[in-house]
Structure formats: structure tokens, C-alpha cells
Backbone as a ProteinNet text record, in pm:
[ID]
protein_1_A
[PRIMARY]
MVTVLSVGVLSACGQKAPAANDSKQGAATPAPSTNTQKPAETTAQVEGTVTASGSSALLPLVKVAADEFQKKNPKVTINPTAGGSGVGVKNVADGTSDIGNSDVEAVAEYKDKGLVDHIVAVAPFALIVNKDVKVDNLTKQQATDIFMGKITNWKEVGGDDAKIVLVHRPDGSGSKALVKNIVLDGKEFTKDGVTQDSSGAVATAVGQTKNSIGYVDTPYIKGDVKAVKFNGVAFSKDAIKSGQYPLYGIEHAYTKGEPKGAVKAFLDYMMSDDFQNNFVEKAGFLPANTLKK
[TERTIARY]
57.8	-22.5	126.3	42.1	145.9	59.3	159.1	134.6	131.3	-12.6	6.3	2.7	73.4	106.9	1	-67.5	-147.4	-172.7	-180.2	-194.1	-322.6	-325.4	-446	-458.4	-605.9	-624.4	-642.5	-593.7	-596	-652.2	-708.6	-727.1	-638.4	-570.4	-472.8	-538.5	-464.4	-488.3	-461.2	-524.1	-470.4	-382.5	-333.8	-205.6	-225.8	-334.7	-341.3	-404	-359.9	-377	-489.2	-614.1	-669.9	-682.1	-824.3	-736.9	-756.8	-689	-694.4	-815.5	-859	-967.5	-900.2	-950.9	-954.8	-1031.2	-1056.6	-1105.8	-1131.2	-1158.9	-1121.3	-1265.7	-1315.6	-1478.1	-1449.1	-1605.2	-1618	-1550.9	-1597.6	-1594.9	-1697	-1837.6	-1921.8	-1939.9	-1832	-1816.7	-1658	-1573.7	-1455.4	-1426.7	-1292.2	-1285.5	-1144.9	-1024.3	-913.6	-930	-833.6	-804.8	-668.7	-699.5	-573.4	-516.4	-561.9	-503.3	-332.6	-299	-142.4	-101	-187.8	-140.5	-180.7	-193.4	-229.3	-103.6	-130.2	8.6	19.8	160.3	216.3	166.6	144.6	88.3	238.8	295.6	413.8	422	322.7	359	395.6	432.4	498.8	389.8	262.1	125.8	87.7	132.9	92.5	186.7	137.8	164	137.8	185.6	169.1	202.3	178	231.2	146.8	260.8	154.3	235.7	97.4	189.5	136.2	239.5	193.1	259	153	262.6	206.7	260.8	197.8	319.5	325.5	394.7	554.4	615.4	774.2	809.4	757.7	755	772.9	675.6	657.3	717.7	772.5	870.6	975.9	1052.4	1169.3	1121.3	991.6	925.8	870.6	811.5	753.1	860.3	968.3	1073.1	1138.6	1146.9	1186.5	1076.7	961.5	872.2	849.1	851.8	876.3	983.3	1098.4	1207.2	1197.3	1162.6	1128.6	1023.3	927.1	815.5	871.3	927.4	1000.5	1069	1138.8	1191.3	1131.2	992.6	919.1	793	830.5	731	791.1	855	949.8	865.8	718.7	654.5	577.2	630.1	534.4	651.3	622.2	692.3	594	699.8	625.8	726.6	605.2	671.4	648.6	710.4	674.5	744.6	634.7	703.2	633.3	686.1	646.7	569.5	593.4	472.1	400	409.7	305.2	185.4	119.5	49.1	-95.1	-82.4	-211	-243.2	-102.8	-85.9	-163.7	-103.5	-143.8	-292.4	-344.6	-470.6	-563.6	-499	-606.1	-545.8	-434.1	-389.2	-484.6	-494.9	-582.8	-739.7	-790.8	-910.4	-980	-860.7	-861.3	-879.9	-775.1	-745.3	-596.1	-549.1	-379.3	-274.8	-320.6	-245.1	-274.8	-273.1	-344.5	-321.4	-212.2	-205.8	-198.9	-220.6	-203.6	-160.4	6.2	26.1	27.4	-13.9	-69.1	-1.2	33.9	71.7	-71.7	-143.1	-252.3	-393.2	-518	-661.1	-672.2	-765.3	-805.9	-937.5	-948.6	-1046.3	-1237.5	-1321.2	-1399.6	-1497.6	-1398.8	-1428.6	-1343.3	-1254.1	-1163.7	-1243.8	-1267.6	-1342	-1458.8	-1576.7	-1671.6	-1672.7	-1511.2	-1480.9	-1477.3	-1514.1	-1458.9	-1339.4	-1286	-1140.6	-1163.4	-1020.6	-1009.1	-890	-851.1	-772.4	-709.1	-572.5	-496	-387.9	-379.9	-240.2	-182.8	-25.5	96.1	231.4	219.1	305.4	274.4	364.8	351.8	519.4	481.1	627.6	634.4	772.8	799	856.2	820.4	849.4	957.6	1024.7	1163.1	1109.7	1181.4	1170.3	1362.8	1419.2	1574.6	1626.4	1766.5	1854	1962.8	2031	2161.5	2249.3	2333.8	2427.2	2472.6	2521	2602.5	2515.6	2391.6	2265.8	2296	2307.5	2357.2	2220.3	2122.3	1994.5	1977.7	1926.7	1938.6	1790.7	1681.2	1539	1437.5	1353	1234.4	1112.1	1081.1	956.7	831.4	732.1	647	570.6	575.1	605.5	695.3	810.6	918.5	898.3	846.4	870.4	759.9	617.2	511.3	537.7	618.1	671.8	794.1	849.2	970.9	901.2	798.6	755.6	619.2	592.9	485.6	554.4	687.6	737.6	734.2	727.9	718.4	876	909.7	1059.8	1161.8	1253.1	1321.9	1490.3	1565.2	1668.8	1717.2	1806.5	1819.5	1849	1903.2	1907	1813.5	1676.3	1604.2	1574.5	1597.6	1588.6	1686.3	1845.4	1916.5	2007.5	2011.8	2139.6	2218.7	2310.2	2395.6	2270.5	2334.8	2267.9	2265.8	2147.4	2164.2	2054.3	1988.9	1856	1842.6	1693	1645.6	1627.7	1668.2	1624.2	1533.1	1372.8	1286.5	1273.6	1286.5	1271.3	1152.1	1035.7	897.4	857.2	763.7	676.8	574.3	549.5	436.5	297.2	191.6	28.3	7.8	-25.6	-53.6	-11.6	153.7	230.4	154.7	188.4	132	225.4	323.3	431.5	395.1	395.1	306.5	187.2	129.8	-47.6	-11.4	58	79.3	169.6	274.5	339.5	267.4	171.6	74.7	-21.4	-72.5	-211.2	-138.4	12.2	37.6	125.3	186.1	294.1	209.9	189.7	124.8	-52.1	-116.9	-248.9	-299.8	-300.2	-404.5	-362.9	-272.2	-231.5	-161.9	-151.1	-80.8	93.7	151.9	312.6	305.8	430.7	475.6	531.2	510.3	529.6	715.4	750.1	894.5	1004.4	1092.8	1200.5	1171.9	1242.1	1210.2	1140.3	1067.5	1020.7	1052.8	1051	1124.7	984.6	1046.6	950.3	909.4	998.1	979.4	1096	1086.6	1139.9	1280.1	1304.5	1458.5	1556.2	1454.1	1513.8	1495.4	1400.2	1404.9	1548.1	1573.7	1689.7	1805.2	1786.3	1971.7	1960.5	1853.5	1845.7	1908.6	1872.8	1853.6	2015	2065.7	2193.5	2305.2	2267.2	2340.2	2340.4	2265	2198.4	2261.6	2321.1	2341.4	2237	2218.9	2083.6	1937	1964.4	1824.1	1734.8	1594.3	1531.3	1432.8	1389.7	1308.9	1227.5	1142.7	1099.3	1089	1119.2	1082.2	1052.8	1020.3	1062.6	1175.8	1175.8	1318.6	1404.3	1331.2	1454	1551.8	1494.1	1581.1	1649.5	1708	1785.7	1877.5	2002.1	2153.4	2224.4	2356.1	2461.2	2453.3	2465.7	2424.1	2339	2282.7	2130.8	2133.1	2044.9	2026	1867.6	1831.4	1701.4	1719.5	1631.3	1594.4	1498.4	1496.1	1393.1	1280.8	1184.3	1053	1021.1	981.3	946.5	1040.3	1157.4	1262.5	1260.8	1200.2	1184	1205.8	1315	1357.3	1325.6	1264.9	1167.1	1200.4	1142.5	1163.8	1020.7	1048.3	922.2	868.7	963.9	876.2	820.1	877	844	696.1	689.6	540.5	441.3	490.4	359.4	305.4	391.7	350.9	330.8	316.4	234.2	308.8	437.6	531.3	578.2	604.5	632.5	514.5	477.6	335.7	373.5	500.2	513.3	537.5	443.1	417.4	274.6	318.7	205.8	163.4	6.1	-2.9	-5	90.1	89	-33.8	-78.9	-206.2	-186.8	-198.6	-205.3	-344.6	-380.5	-534.9	-536.4	-625.4	-671.2	-863.7	-844.9	-988	-1077.5	-1131.1	-1192.4	-1111.7	-1172.8	-1075.1	-1031.6	-857.5	-756.6	-788.7	-721.3	-687.4	-607.3	-573.7	-426.4	-307	-194.8	-93.2	-119.7	-200.3	-209.5	-241.3	-340.7	-376.4	-268.1	-220.6	-95.7	-1.7	53.4	165.9	134.5	-9.4	-48	-36.6	-114	-94.1	59.3	175.6	233.1	325	329.4	323.8	262.5	142.2	87.6	116.5	196	217.4	322.9	310.1	383.1	555	571.4	702.9	755.2	703.2	717.9	762.9	631.6	618.4	693.5	738.7	830.2	1013.4	1002.9	1146.8	1209.3	1128.2	1194.4	1134.6	1045.9	943.3	1061.9	1091.1	1171.4	1293.1	1363.2	1506.2	1501.3	1398.9	1386.5	1338.3	1348.6	1319	1172.8	1106.9	937.5	933.8	770	729.6	635.9	587.2	497.7	371	271.5	114.2	65.3	105.7	26.9	38.2	182.9	243.4	147.8	47.4	-23.2	-163.9	-164.7	-302.8	-314.3	-422	-445.7	-468.2
-94.9	24.3	150.7	233.8	359.7	467.8	493.3	616.1	749.8	832.2	926.8	1012.1	1136.1	1246.1	1325	1416.6	1469.7	1555.7	1681.4	1736.6	1695.6	1666.8	1603	1716.5	1731.2	1785.7	1676.7	1748.1	1697.9	1789.7	1709.6	1745.6	1707.6	1842.3	1777.7	1704.7	1608.8	1501.7	1576.1	1550.2	1561.8	1524.5	1509.5	1484.2	1322.4	1294.2	1152.3	1049.9	950.9	826.2	787.4	748.2	674.9	501.6	465.9	383.5	270.2	117.3	25.1	-56.2	-116.6	-198.5	-325.7	-438.6	-588.9	-642.4	-541	-579.9	-498.2	-471.9	-390.2	-362.4	-267.2	-222.8	-219.6	-222.3	-193.1	-140.8	-115.6	14.2	135.3	45.1	167.3	243.7	183.6	289.6	285	342.8	363.8	379.9	315.7	353.1	288.5	309	221.5	111.8	56.9	-120.7	-98.2	-109.1	-130.4	-270.8	-353.6	-503.5	-530.9	-517.3	-504.8	-673	-774.9	-923.1	-957.2	-961.5	-1004.6	-1116.7	-1249.9	-1313.1	-1318.3	-1279.1	-1217.1	-1344	-1339.3	-1416.9	-1418.6	-1546.7	-1582.4	-1704.3	-1760.3	-1841.2	-1831.8	-1857.1	-1859.4	-1846.3	-1898.7	-1865.2	-1722.2	-1641.3	-1489.5	-1432.6	-1380.5	-1317.8	-1144.3	-1063.4	-986.9	-848.5	-767.3	-614.2	-515.1	-451.9	-367.2	-215.9	-110.7	31.3	97.9	175.8	231.9	370.2	446.3	585.9	685.2	830.8	934.2	974	979.4	1048.8	987.7	1079.5	1094.9	1060.2	1102.1	1062.2	928.6	879.3	722.8	594.5	632.9	624.5	518.2	536.1	431.7	340.5	363.2	202.1	136	190.2	122.4	50.9	106.2	36.7	-134.6	-47.7	-176.8	-304.7	-252.9	-346.9	-446.4	-344.7	-403.2	-526	-464.7	-539.1	-707.5	-679.9	-802.2	-862.9	-825.4	-915.5	-969.6	-913.5	-1010.4	-1076.1	-1112	-1183.7	-1319.1	-1267.6	-1407.6	-1435.4	-1341.7	-1392.7	-1320.4	-1386.8	-1378.5	-1321.2	-1378.9	-1356	-1214.6	-1150.6	-1016.5	-922.2	-831.6	-726.7	-593.5	-477.6	-399.4	-257.6	-159.6	-96.5	49.5	85.9	246.6	378.3	474	624.8	682.5	784.4	962.1	1019.7	1155.9	1247.7	1370.9	1274	1365.9	1303.3	1335.9	1243.3	1262	1402.9	1441.2	1348.1	1327	1291.3	1112.7	1063.5	928.1	901.9	987	953.8	981	1089.1	1111	1008.1	944	817.1	699.2	657.6	542.4	575.6	667	722.3	713.7	757.6	776.7	620.2	501.9	404.1	394	501.6	456.6	428.8	383.8	341.1	261.3	110.6	9.3	71.7	173.6	189	337.1	424.9	566.9	575.1	661.9	658.7	795.6	801.4	958.5	1021	1097.9	1112.9	1173.2	1153.4	1279.8	1193.8	1193.9	1164.3	1202.8	1101.8	1147.3	1244.6	1346.1	1449.8	1370.4	1436.2	1323.1	1291.8	1392.6	1378.3	1239.8	1189.5	1095.7	981	974.4	869.1	814.3	931.3	896	807.6	779.2	721.7	601.3	545.6	375.8	365.8	458.8	463.7	390	260.3	192	210.2	243.5	297.4	165.3	168.1	58.2	148.4	178.1	218.9	144.9	153.8	60.4	121.5	232	312.6	436.1	460.8	600.2	644.1	787.4	858.2	966.3	918.2	1103.2	1173.5	1290.6	1434.7	1520.9	1588	1715.6	1837.4	1906.1	2045.1	2056	2044.1	2046.4	2178.7	2192.2	2255.9	2225.7	2357.9	2287.3	2282.1	2202.9	2150.3	2289	2370.2	2487.5	2591.2	2600.9	2715.8	2622.6	2740.6	2749.1	2738.3	2704.1	2652.2	2536.1	2494.2	2362.8	2307.5	2408.6	2428.5	2509	2465.6	2591.6	2586	2675.8	2627.6	2614	2589	2611.9	2762.5	2874.3	2979.9	3031.1	3002.2	3063.7	2957.6	2832.2	2772.7	2848.1	2832	2895.7	3053.1	3121.7	3265.9	3275.5	3178.3	3144.1	3102.9	3035.7	2966.6	3034.6	3134.2	3230.7	3362.5	3358.3	3493.9	3588.1	3572.5	3697.6	3711.4	3586.7	3587.6	3596.7	3629.3	3626.2	3615.9	3649.6	3607.4	3528.3	3418.4	3347.5	3383.5	3528.8	3639.2	3627.1	3617.9	3621.2	3492.6	3408	3312.6	3218	3291.4	3260.5	3247	3265.9	3207.7	3329.2	3306.7	3405.3	3520.3	3658.3	3743.6	3673.2	3625.6	3548.9	3524	3568.8	3530.5	3423.4	3349.1	3266	3223.4	3115.5	3027.8	2933.4	2952.3	2878.5	2770.6	2638.9	2546.6	2496.8	2471.6	2414.4	2290.3	2250.9	2128.4	2210.4	2145.2	2219.6	2188.2	2285	2262.3	2105	2013.5	1868.3	1778.3	1866.5	1759	1716.2	1577.5	1519.4	1581.4	1597.6	1651.3	1793.6	1885.6	2005.4	2095.2	1955.3	2014.9	1942.4	1831.4	1808.6	1897.9	1968.9	2094.1	2203.9	2222.8	2338.5	2320.2	2165.9	2155.2	2183.8	2077.5	2059	2186.9	2236.2	2360.9	2483	2521.3	2670.1	2651	2551.9	2554.5	2577.6	2570.9	2587.6	2672.8	2760.5	2903.6	2886.7	3002.2	2992.3	2998.1	2926.6	2938.9	3095.3	3134.2	3269.4	3196.8	3295.7	3219.1	3248.5	3299.6	3299.7	3198.3	3203.2	3034.9	2981.1	2867.9	2759.2	2675.7	2569.4	2450.8	2362.4	2250.7	2107.3	1983.9	1929.9	1856.4	1731.2	1697.6	1546.6	1587.1	1472.9	1493.2	1472.3	1377.8	1381.9	1502.1	1556.6	1707.5	1823.8	1823.2	1902.7	1928.7	1776.7	1734.7	1779.6	1772.9	1734.7	1932.6	1987.7	2134.8	2219.9	2196.7	2209	2226.4	2074.3	2024.4	2120	2200.2	2254.2	2388.9	2482.3	2582.8	2625.3	2750.4	2778.7	2871.4	2817.5	2935.8	2867.2	2803.1	2705	2642.4	2611.8	2529.5	2430.7	2356.1	2279	2150.9	2085.2	1947.4	1847.4	1720.9	1586.2	1505.1	1397.2	1277.9	1181.3	1159.2	1117.5	1029.8	948.3	872.3	954.5	1072.3	1141.1	1237.7	1266.8	1286.5	1260	1317.2	1261.1	1361.4	1355.5	1413	1544.9	1655.1	1800.7	1867.3	1789.8	1860.4	1765	1878.2	1799.5	1877.5	1774.2	1789	1865	1978.8	2065.3	1996.6	2025.6	1983.2	2047.5	2031.7	2109.7	2129.1	2270.9	2274.6	2218	2209.4	2122.4	1990.8	1912.5	1801.7	1713	1639.7	1535.3	1446.4	1456.8	1310.6	1178.4	1103.3	971.7	880.9	735.6	676.7	695.2	722.5	693	853	967.7	1121.1	1122.1	1025.6	1056.9	952.3	833.3	757.5	846.8	894.5	1038.8	1147.9	1202.6	1281.6	1446.3	1403	1516.8	1574.8	1507.6	1510.4	1516	1588.8	1646.9	1597.6	1588	1604	1462.5	1435.3	1255.1	1229.8	1143.8	1179.2	1020.2	1001	847.2	800.5	690.2	662.1	556.3	635.8	549.2	491.4	408.2	319.8	305.6	374.2	375.6	294.7	184	99.3	161.8	148.3	151	30.2	3.8	-83.7	-175.9	-307.7	-406.3	-442	-452.1	-524.7	-678.2	-711.6	-828.6	-874.6	-999.8	-1058.2	-1012.6	-950	-977.6	-782.6	-707.6	-583.7	-640.2	-710.9	-749	-807.1	-918.9	-1006.9	-883.5	-800.7	-690.1	-591.3	-576.6	-483.6	-585.8	-705.2	-794.1	-778.6	-819.3	-841	-697	-578.5	-444.2	-460.1	-501.7	-497.6	-623.5	-723.5	-837.6	-811.9	-947.3	-874.7	-933.6	-999.2	-1021.1	-825.5	-835.1	-673.4	-553.8	-573.6	-447.3	-476.8	-597.9	-611.9	-606.6	-619.5	-645.9	-522.4	-502.7	-415.5	-219.9	-198.7	-47.4	27.4	-59.1	105.5	94.3	-45.1	-9.2	110.3	101.3	226.7	324.1	377.5	471.7	546.4	442.8	471.2	392.1	408.5	336.3	251.2	148.8	18.1	60	80.6	122.7	94.6	29	15.4	104.9	202.1	215.1	272.6	366.7	477	394.5	257	217.6	170.8	209.9	242.1	107.1
22	23.8	27.1	-60.8	-73.4	19.5	81	181.6	131.1	153.4	82.8	186.6	188.2	312	300.9	386.9	407.8	540.8	566.4	669.6	751.8	867.3	963.2	1041.3	1114.9	1217.5	1319.3	1461.1	1607.3	1718	1782.9	1945.8	2013.2	2119.9	2180.7	2311.9	2355	2475.1	2615.3	2713.7	2817.7	2862.3	2990.6	3027	3096	3148.3	3186.1	3108.8	3076.8	3044.7	3065.7	2965.9	3008.9	3075.1	3145.4	3212.8	3095.3	3108.9	3068.3	3071.8	2939.9	2941.2	2915	2937.8	2901.4	2749.6	2697.7	2565.4	2485.7	2353.4	2268.5	2244.7	2199.4	2161	1999.2	1942.5	1784.7	1735.7	1605.1	1536.6	1584.4	1587	1579.6	1692.1	1787.6	1988.6	1947.6	1891	1907.8	2019.5	2104	2225.5	2219.2	2329.1	2347.5	2370.6	2305.1	2316.1	2361.2	2491.2	2598.7	2625.6	2583.2	2652.6	2579.6	2718.8	2664.7	2734	2754.3	2804.6	2700.1	2577	2417.4	2373.6	2368.8	2285.8	2188.6	2151.9	2022.7	1928.6	1785.7	1703.1	1595.7	1652.5	1596.3	1467.9	1409.7	1344.7	1212.5	1098.5	992.7	888.9	908.5	860.2	806.5	919.2	915.1	791	702.3	569.8	568.5	449.2	426.8	402.1	372.3	429.7	516.9	593	703.9	656.4	634.3	633.4	764.3	840.9	914	905.6	916	910.1	1046.6	1045.1	1124.5	1198.3	1360	1416.6	1447.5	1451.9	1420.2	1561.4	1695.2	1828.5	1847	1759.3	1846.9	1705.5	1607.4	1478.2	1569.5	1661.3	1702.5	1776.2	1768.1	1907.2	1776.6	1688.5	1579	1496.3	1468	1359.7	1491.5	1623.1	1669.8	1704.1	1723.3	1699.6	1573.2	1452.1	1343.5	1305.6	1328.8	1330.5	1398	1535.2	1668.8	1571.4	1524.1	1446.7	1327.9	1248.5	1124	1146.9	1242.6	1269.3	1311.9	1360.9	1402	1287.9	1208.6	1113.6	960.5	918	756.5	658.3	638	524.8	567.2	645.5	697.8	651.9	589.4	573.8	661.3	727.2	798	771.2	695.4	622.8	730.2	844.1	911.9	817.5	854.5	828	856.9	879.7	984.5	924.8	958.7	842.6	976.3	1083.9	1164.3	1205.4	1327.8	1421.6	1325.6	1284.9	1174.7	1046.1	997.4	881.9	904.8	1026	1021.1	1056.3	1133.6	1146.1	1036.7	932.7	825.8	712.6	732.1	608.9	673.9	776.3	844.8	820.9	826.9	839.1	629	586.2	427.6	390.5	454.7	398.1	295.3	328.4	305.1	395.4	471.8	546.4	649.2	693.5	795.2	905.6	957.8	1081.3	1079.3	1161	1199.1	1361	1339.9	1495	1518.6	1631.6	1706.2	1839.7	1867.4	1988.2	2080.8	2018.3	2064.7	2027.5	2091.9	2025.3	1882.1	1804.8	1702.4	1733.7	1653.9	1701.7	1617.4	1673.7	1590.6	1463.2	1406	1247.8	1199.5	1272.7	1229.4	1313.4	1434.6	1523.2	1469.3	1406.7	1326.3	1179.3	1148.1	1031.5	1074.4	1203.9	1252.9	1299.9	1340.4	1391.3	1562.1	1552.7	1672.2	1705.9	1861.8	1931.1	1995.6	1916.5	2011.3	2101.9	2222.3	2299.4	2313.8	2253.8	2265.3	2347.9	2403.6	2484	2550.5	2660.5	2725.1	2650	2578	2553.3	2640.7	2727.1	2823.8	2684.7	2745.5	2629.9	2695.3	2662.8	2731.7	2650	2724.1	2663.3	2664.2	2543.6	2490.7	2491.8	2525.8	2437.9	2416.1	2337.3	2277.6	2426.4	2434	2539.1	2588.9	2499	2569.3	2611.5	2636.8	2718.6	2845.9	2953.6	3053.8	3175.8	3129.1	3186.7	3243.9	3360.2	3386.7	3400.4	3432	3448.2	3409.1	3353.3	3342.4	3440.3	3481.2	3531.6	3443.1	3454.1	3348.9	3308.7	3374.1	3349.7	3244.9	3325.4	3217	3089.2	3083.7	2929.3	2815.2	2925.8	2844.5	2762.7	2885.6	2786.5	2707	2721.7	2595.9	2436.3	2485.4	2343	2310.5	2366.9	2362.3	2269.6	2295.5	2248	2360.7	2488.3	2619.5	2649.7	2651.3	2712.6	2595.8	2530.2	2442.1	2435.8	2576.9	2616.9	2730.4	2720.9	2809.1	2942.5	2946.4	3052	3138	3053.4	3196.1	3235.7	3230.6	3318.7	3360.9	3381.5	3481	3367.7	3227.9	3136.9	3081.9	3026.2	2928.5	2864	2836.1	2743	2633.2	2557.7	2419.9	2369	2251.2	2212.1	2209.1	2245.8	2214.4	2092.5	2040.3	1904.4	1927.3	1880.2	1857.9	1819.8	1784.3	1702.3	1750	1662.4	1637.4	1571.1	1575.8	1489.3	1420.6	1314.7	1247.2	1288.2	1229.9	1277.4	1240.3	1299.9	1279.1	1339.5	1430.7	1482.5	1614.4	1674	1813	1858.6	1891.4	1971.6	2016.5	1871.3	1924.3	1972.8	1958.3	2067.3	2153.2	2192	2339.1	2445.6	2396.7	2456.1	2446.7	2316.2	2345.3	2476	2492.1	2590.9	2743.9	2753.5	2879.8	2923.9	2881.3	2889.7	2857.2	2747.1	2726.8	2767.4	2831	2842.9	2739.5	2624.9	2506.1	2436.2	2471.7	2439	2289.3	2191.5	2101.6	2113.7	2020	2016.5	1957.5	1961.4	1871.2	1780.4	1633.4	1512.3	1493.7	1571.7	1585.6	1600.9	1505.1	1508.7	1426.2	1386.9	1284.9	1297	1188.4	1175.5	1128.8	1194.5	1176.1	1113.2	1053.5	1015.4	1076.5	1166.4	1203.7	1389.9	1454.8	1626.2	1590.2	1486.3	1482.4	1439.9	1288.7	1254.4	1377.1	1474.4	1606.7	1656.1	1715.9	1788.5	1709.6	1583.4	1501.3	1504.3	1473.1	1466.5	1617.1	1729	1814.2	1865.8	1814.8	1857.3	1779.1	1676.3	1573.4	1593.7	1659.8	1653.4	1833.7	1837.2	1956.2	1988.4	2147.1	2222.4	2185.7	2138.5	2079.1	2173.8	2141.2	2219.7	2158.2	2170.7	2108.4	2217.9	2166.9	2255.5	2135.5	2227.8	2129.2	2247.2	2222.6	2302.3	2344.6	2507	2530.3	2430.3	2361.9	2285	2180.7	2156.4	2039.8	2121.2	2221.6	2316.8	2355.6	2227.5	2242.6	2148.9	2198.4	2133.4	2162.3	2106.6	2155	2198.3	2264.7	2332.2	2449.3	2550.8	2699.1	2730.9	2807.4	2856.4	3011	2965.4	3075.1	3185.3	3316.2	3395.5	3389.2	3391.7	3407.3	3538.1	3603.7	3771.5	3855.2	3797.1	3898.7	3887.4	3792.5	3792.1	3676.6	3637.9	3536.1	3535.1	3378.5	3336.1	3390.6	3465.6	3487.1	3475.5	3472.1	3497.7	3630.2	3764.3	3884.9	3889.9	3818.6	3806.1	3758	3619.9	3534.3	3634.1	3665.9	3773.6	3898.5	3965.5	4083.6	4030.8	3940.8	3869.6	3883.6	3892.7	3932.6	3810.3	3683.8	3574.2	3490.8	3415	3309.3	3162.8	3137	3014.5	2956.9	2891.5	2817.4	2776.9	2660.7	2557	2552.2	2523.3	2508.2	2351.1	2351.5	2202	2153	2060.5	2002.6	1828.7	1849.4	1669.3	1640.7	1558.1	1545.5	1403.4	1368.5	1279.1	1228.6	1119.5	1082.1	1082.3	1172.1	1205.8	1281.3	1345.4	1423.4	1327	1326.6	1246.4	1233	1138.5	1083.6	1017.3	990.8	942.8	997.5	923.8	952.8	1017.2	1027	1106.3	1232	1274.2	1401	1469.6	1386.6	1465.5	1488.7	1426.3	1430.3	1575.9	1598.7	1687.9	1830.1	1800.5	1886.6	1961.8	1880.8	1955.5	1995.9	1961.2	1970.5	2128.6	2175.8	2294.4	2378.2	2337.7	2454.9	2503.8	2651	2734.1	2697.8	2592	2552.8	2464.1	2442.1	2363.7	2473	2561.2	2657.3	2738.8	2797.1	2881.3	2853.5	2748.4	2677.8	2598	2546.6	2445.5	2435.5	2538.5	2516.9	2572.8	2720.1	2791.7	2747.9	2674.5	2620.3	2489.3	2412.6	2310.3	2342.3	2528.7	2549.6	2608.7	2586.3	2610	2738.5	2794.7	2892	2843.6	2914.3	2860.9	2858.4	2801.1	2769.1	2924.9	3013.5	3142.3	3247.7	3212.7	3314	3419	3381.3	3438.5	3459.4	3464.6	3474.4	3641.8	3657.3	3883.5	3893.6
[MASK]
+++++++++++++++++++++++++++++++++++++++++++++++++++++++++++++++++++++++++++++++++++++++++++++++++++++++++++++++++++++++++++++++++++++++++++++++++++++++++++++++++++++++++++++++++++++++++++++++++++++++++++++++++++++++++++++++++++++++++++++++++++++++++++++++++++++++++++++++++++++++++++++++++++++

């Protein structure tokens, strides 16, 4: 199947994950399918091609899952691509992708098209700065004022006398929607700065640009970038579970109707104990049931 990229519209999700259910609901009443205790389908009889598009934040985990699944199922080919959460949701609703990956919930327009939500992980996010920025912590208010353009110099938050360079994601990005909701309380970002099409590109731009700041999910924190604490708290599994660290996304894999064949087998594997317990945290994410009460 050929993936067609086009801009979708998302609604920002809240900070808390929905409680996990023991069974999936049908397409007529779209709801999260959050069972993480499913056995993986590993028989050689499973075959076909699965296309997945959307969230660049989730892409590293989808690639790990694809590699491991294809080792167990050599007759299946998984083709994961990015493009942004909005793209993924629109693609699966339009039938141009089998799976639409998103950092935030799909808006009602797409849910009404029979999308079924499979929660596959929790993704810690962080505000990142160039390694030479002499700021290690930002309060929520400081971060809000920076991304809204009210604070424009690092000296205003305890750093050097240097202009702040903002690195954004485009509209339709789940990462941008998440930060807008959690950090900015729904207010608008300033239009100043530069825009990058993927989480990886944001991390690269921040690493290469002095005095810059951006936001990515934590698997992209490497090289010449560092994560700053948010309200004095660094990201960690325990900080997220305790509610002290609010910057995280619930990672959704949408299908149009209940999945079948190779698509179902792949999603079952992503939500299986094998994958959740042995690969998710190694890839920089947290298991789907991390926030389960």
C-alpha cells in the first residue's frame, strides 16, 4: 500500500492516560483498545504487508517492533514511516495506511469514520536545549513565556545574555499539540523561530544551533542536546507515575475498524508481554500500562 501524506487535524490530549480495558470495542463505538496481555502471533502462516504512518515521536518504537516482529514472522513486511500524527490519523481514516500512529487522540471527525484506538506505549517528552545553554531548569511559566515569545533572552531565566532561538514542529504534529496543551495550557505558540518536520530534525537543529530550544520525546535526546528539568523535575518513569512530571504522551496506533491478518498480528505483538516487558523501555518509552490504576 502506498502511503499518501497530507495534513490532518488533531485535538490535544490531556495529561492523564485513560484507564486500560480488558477488551477492544468495536468500530461503531470507537474506544481505546488497551489490553497489553495478549500473546503475540508468531506463526509462519502470518503473511502480508503492513503500512504504518504518522507520529515521528513514536517511529523509533514502531521500527523496533517491526524488526522484532519480522524476525518471528518472515512472511510479513512492515513499512513504518513518519509524517506527523495528523498525517497518520488522516491516512488510516482514508484507507491509505493500515495503521495511523499518533501522540494525541484523534478528533471526532476521524473517530466517526470507525477508527479503533490501540494504546501501545507512554512516551516521555522533554524540553531540550543546545548543550551550551547554561540553563538546567525551566518553570512552567518560564517555558510558556519562551514558547509564546514573551521571554526572548536566556538572561531572563538565568542564562547568558543571548537571544533564544525557537525550534518548532508544524501544525498537525502531535508533539506540538501535546506541548501546547500541557505547557501552554492551550495558548498559541509564537510564530518566531524555525519549524522542523520531525522529532529527529528538531533534535538535530537544536544540537547544531547555539542558544536554541525545542521539544522532543526522550529517545531523541542524544548528541549535542540536553533535556532541562520542568518545574525542577527531570523526566523518569517514577516521576511520571507519581504525577510530578506531566510532559508525556499516550501513544496511539489507530486502525480503521478492528484489525485483521498481519495488521492484527503486528499490533497484538506490540501489546504483548514479550514486547512491552523486553523492548519498550530499552527504546526510551514506557509500557502502555504504566499509568494503569
